[in-house]
Amino acid sequence: MNDKPNPTLLVCTHRRLGATGSCGAGGSEELSDALRLGIAARGLGWGVTETGCLGHCLHGPNLKAAPNGPILHDCRAEHSDALIERLLAGWPVKP
Ligand code: FES
């Protein structure tokens, strides 16, 4: 049995009504959808989970690669392929 956690991209979709600087207001739900498509197209076993605030609101939309991955800032749906490629090159997970 493999008890390693599945690689997962935690995408902040927190939205503050009437405020700037929240990931949800910056398009992170579209980012989640684009990442899911890109991950499926590559046959990767990564999950995508929408989550609450990651504490870097002014630099969002943000995602955290878990486990042991970086937090990436200013992530947009149109960057999803580049984000996946960046993680493939530098995220030390072994799915
Ligand atoms: S709202 Fe996304 S990091 Fe705070």
PDB file of C-alpha atoms and ligand atoms in Angstrom:
ATOM      1  CA  MET A   1       0.000   0.000   0.000  1.00  0.00           C
ATOM      2  CA  ASN A   2       1.292   3.452  -0.926  1.00  0.00           C
ATOM      3  CA  ASP A   3       0.757   5.828   1.987  1.00  0.00           C
ATOM      4  CA  LYS A   4       2.351   8.877   0.363  1.00  0.00           C
ATOM      5  CA  PRO A   5      -0.031  11.806   0.003  1.00  0.00           C
ATOM      6  CA  ASN A   6      -1.182  12.433  -3.539  1.00  0.00           C
ATOM      7  CA  PRO A   7       0.380  15.485  -5.146  1.00  0.00           C
ATOM      8  CA  THR A   8      -2.198  18.221  -4.992  1.00  0.00           C
ATOM      9  CA  LEU A   9      -2.383  21.799  -6.144  1.00  0.00           C
ATOM     10  CA  LEU A  10      -4.153  23.864  -3.514  1.00  0.00           C
ATOM     11  CA  VAL A  11      -5.704  26.805  -5.313  1.00  0.00           C
ATOM     12  CA  CYS A  12      -6.906  29.669  -3.170  1.00  0.00           C
ATOM     13  CA  THR A  13     -10.398  30.662  -4.227  1.00  0.00           C
ATOM     14  CA  HIS A  14     -11.046  32.916  -1.265  1.00  0.00           C
ATOM     15  CA  ARG A  15     -13.168  35.871  -2.285  1.00  0.00           C
ATOM     16  CA  ARG A  16     -13.722  39.039  -0.325  1.00  0.00           C
ATOM     17  CA  LEU A  17     -16.735  40.969  -1.486  1.00  0.00           C
ATOM     18  CA  GLY A  18     -15.895  44.527  -2.351  1.00  0.00           C
ATOM     19  CA  ALA A  19     -12.171  44.084  -1.788  1.00  0.00           C
ATOM     20  CA  THR A  20      -9.250  43.897  -4.122  1.00  0.00           C
ATOM     21  CA  GLY A  21      -6.466  41.433  -3.643  1.00  0.00           C
ATOM     22  CA  SER A  22      -8.404  38.233  -3.141  1.00  0.00           C
ATOM     23  CA  CYS A  23      -7.634  35.242  -5.306  1.00  0.00           C
ATOM     24  CA  GLY A  24     -11.261  34.434  -6.062  1.00  0.00           C
ATOM     25  CA  ALA A  25     -11.798  37.907  -7.437  1.00  0.00           C
ATOM     26  CA  GLY A  26      -8.688  37.463  -9.581  1.00  0.00           C
ATOM     27  CA  GLY A  27      -9.894  34.412 -11.503  1.00  0.00           C
ATOM     28  CA  SER A  28      -8.665  31.476  -9.425  1.00  0.00           C
ATOM     29  CA  GLU A  29     -11.762  29.370 -10.128  1.00  0.00           C
ATOM     30  CA  GLU A  30     -10.947  29.560 -13.844  1.00  0.00           C
ATOM     31  CA  LEU A  31      -7.361  28.702 -12.949  1.00  0.00           C
ATOM     32  CA  SER A  32      -8.524  25.560 -11.121  1.00  0.00           C
ATOM     33  CA  ASP A  33     -10.515  24.439 -14.160  1.00  0.00           C
ATOM     34  CA  ALA A  34      -7.582  25.055 -16.501  1.00  0.00           C
ATOM     35  CA  LEU A  35      -5.177  23.190 -14.235  1.00  0.00           C
ATOM     36  CA  ARG A  36      -7.507  20.181 -14.063  1.00  0.00           C
ATOM     37  CA  LEU A  37      -7.660  20.056 -17.853  1.00  0.00           C
ATOM     38  CA  GLY A  38      -3.889  20.400 -18.226  1.00  0.00           C
ATOM     39  CA  ILE A  39      -3.176  17.753 -15.591  1.00  0.00           C
ATOM     40  CA  ALA A  40      -5.627  15.325 -17.212  1.00  0.00           C
ATOM     41  CA  ALA A  41      -4.175  15.979 -20.671  1.00  0.00           C
ATOM     42  CA  ARG A  42      -0.719  15.026 -19.374  1.00  0.00           C
ATOM     43  CA  GLY A  43      -1.965  11.969 -17.497  1.00  0.00           C
ATOM     44  CA  LEU A  44      -0.568  13.254 -14.212  1.00  0.00           C
ATOM     45  CA  GLY A  45      -2.007  11.946 -10.985  1.00  0.00           C
ATOM     46  CA  TRP A  46      -2.194  15.349  -9.357  1.00  0.00           C
ATOM     47  CA  GLY A  47      -5.284  16.614  -7.628  1.00  0.00           C
ATOM     48  CA  VAL A  48      -6.586  20.165  -7.638  1.00  0.00           C
ATOM     49  CA  THR A  49      -8.316  21.359  -4.494  1.00  0.00           C
ATOM     50  CA  GLU A  50      -9.862  24.746  -4.024  1.00  0.00           C
ATOM     51  CA  THR A  51      -8.941  26.122  -0.645  1.00  0.00           C
ATOM     52  CA  GLY A  52      -9.127  29.172   1.553  1.00  0.00           C
ATOM     53  CA  CYS A  53      -6.673  31.992   1.999  1.00  0.00           C
ATOM     54  CA  LEU A  54      -2.996  31.046   1.786  1.00  0.00           C
ATOM     55  CA  GLY A  55      -1.863  34.340   3.302  1.00  0.00           C
ATOM     56  CA  HIS A  56      -0.401  35.996   0.206  1.00  0.00           C
ATOM     57  CA  CYS A  57      -3.511  37.846  -0.912  1.00  0.00           C
ATOM     58  CA  LEU A  58      -1.878  40.833  -2.582  1.00  0.00           C
ATOM     59  CA  HIS A  59       0.134  38.551  -4.868  1.00  0.00           C
ATOM     60  CA  GLY A  60      -2.667  36.266  -6.012  1.00  0.00           C
ATOM     61  CA  PRO A  61      -4.163  34.283  -7.407  1.00  0.00           C
ATOM     62  CA  ASN A  62      -1.968  31.881  -5.453  1.00  0.00           C
ATOM     63  CA  LEU A  63      -1.501  28.151  -5.418  1.00  0.00           C
ATOM     64  CA  LYS A  64       0.455  25.813  -3.173  1.00  0.00           C
ATOM     65  CA  ALA A  65       1.883  22.565  -4.466  1.00  0.00           C
ATOM     66  CA  ALA A  66       1.546  19.977  -1.722  1.00  0.00           C
ATOM     67  CA  PRO A  67       3.390  18.217  -0.327  1.00  0.00           C
ATOM     68  CA  ASN A  68       6.717  20.018  -0.204  1.00  0.00           C
ATOM     69  CA  GLY A  69       6.111  22.301  -3.163  1.00  0.00           C
ATOM     70  CA  PRO A  70       6.330  26.004  -3.681  1.00  0.00           C
ATOM     71  CA  ILE A  71       3.662  28.647  -3.349  1.00  0.00           C
ATOM     72  CA  LEU A  72       3.236  30.263  -6.757  1.00  0.00           C
ATOM     73  CA  HIS A  73       1.887  33.771  -7.135  1.00  0.00           C
ATOM     74  CA  ASP A  74       0.013  35.697  -9.817  1.00  0.00           C
ATOM     75  CA  CYS A  75      -1.257  32.468 -11.358  1.00  0.00           C
ATOM     76  CA  ARG A  76      -3.790  32.907 -14.165  1.00  0.00           C
ATOM     77  CA  ALA A  77      -5.784  30.390 -16.168  1.00  0.00           C
ATOM     78  CA  GLU A  78      -3.853  31.340 -19.293  1.00  0.00           C
ATOM     79  CA  HIS A  79      -0.635  30.392 -17.462  1.00  0.00           C
ATOM     80  CA  SER A  80      -1.843  26.918 -16.479  1.00  0.00           C
ATOM     81  CA  ASP A  81       0.329  25.010 -18.971  1.00  0.00           C
ATOM     82  CA  ALA A  82       3.427  26.977 -17.957  1.00  0.00           C
ATOM     83  CA  LEU A  83       2.626  26.437 -14.280  1.00  0.00           C
ATOM     84  CA  ILE A  84       2.336  22.677 -14.769  1.00  0.00           C
ATOM     85  CA  GLU A  85       5.592  22.581 -16.731  1.00  0.00           C
ATOM     86  CA  ARG A  86       7.338  24.610 -14.042  1.00  0.00           C
ATOM     87  CA  LEU A  87       6.138  22.193 -11.381  1.00  0.00           C
ATOM     88  CA  LEU A  88       7.141  19.163 -13.453  1.00  0.00           C
ATOM     89  CA  ALA A  89      10.647  20.605 -13.675  1.00  0.00           C
ATOM     90  CA  GLY A  90      11.079  21.598 -10.061  1.00  0.00           C
ATOM     91  CA  TRP A  91       8.597  19.978  -7.708  1.00  0.00           C
ATOM     92  CA  PRO A  92      10.265  17.094  -5.886  1.00  0.00           C
ATOM     93  CA  VAL A  93       7.282  14.767  -5.674  1.00  0.00           C
ATOM     94  CA  LYS A  94       7.210  11.224  -6.942  1.00  0.00           C
ATOM     95  CA  PRO A  95       3.581  10.363  -7.737  1.00  0.00           C
TER      96      PRO A  95
HETATM   97  S1  FES B   1      -7.125  35.463  -0.801  1.00  0.00           S
HETATM   98 FE1  FES B   1      -5.801  34.027  -1.743  1.00  0.00          FE
HETATM   99  S2  FES B   1      -4.040  34.049  -0.503  1.00  0.00           S
HETATM  100 FE2  FES B   1      -5.446  35.309   0.560  1.00  0.00          FE
END
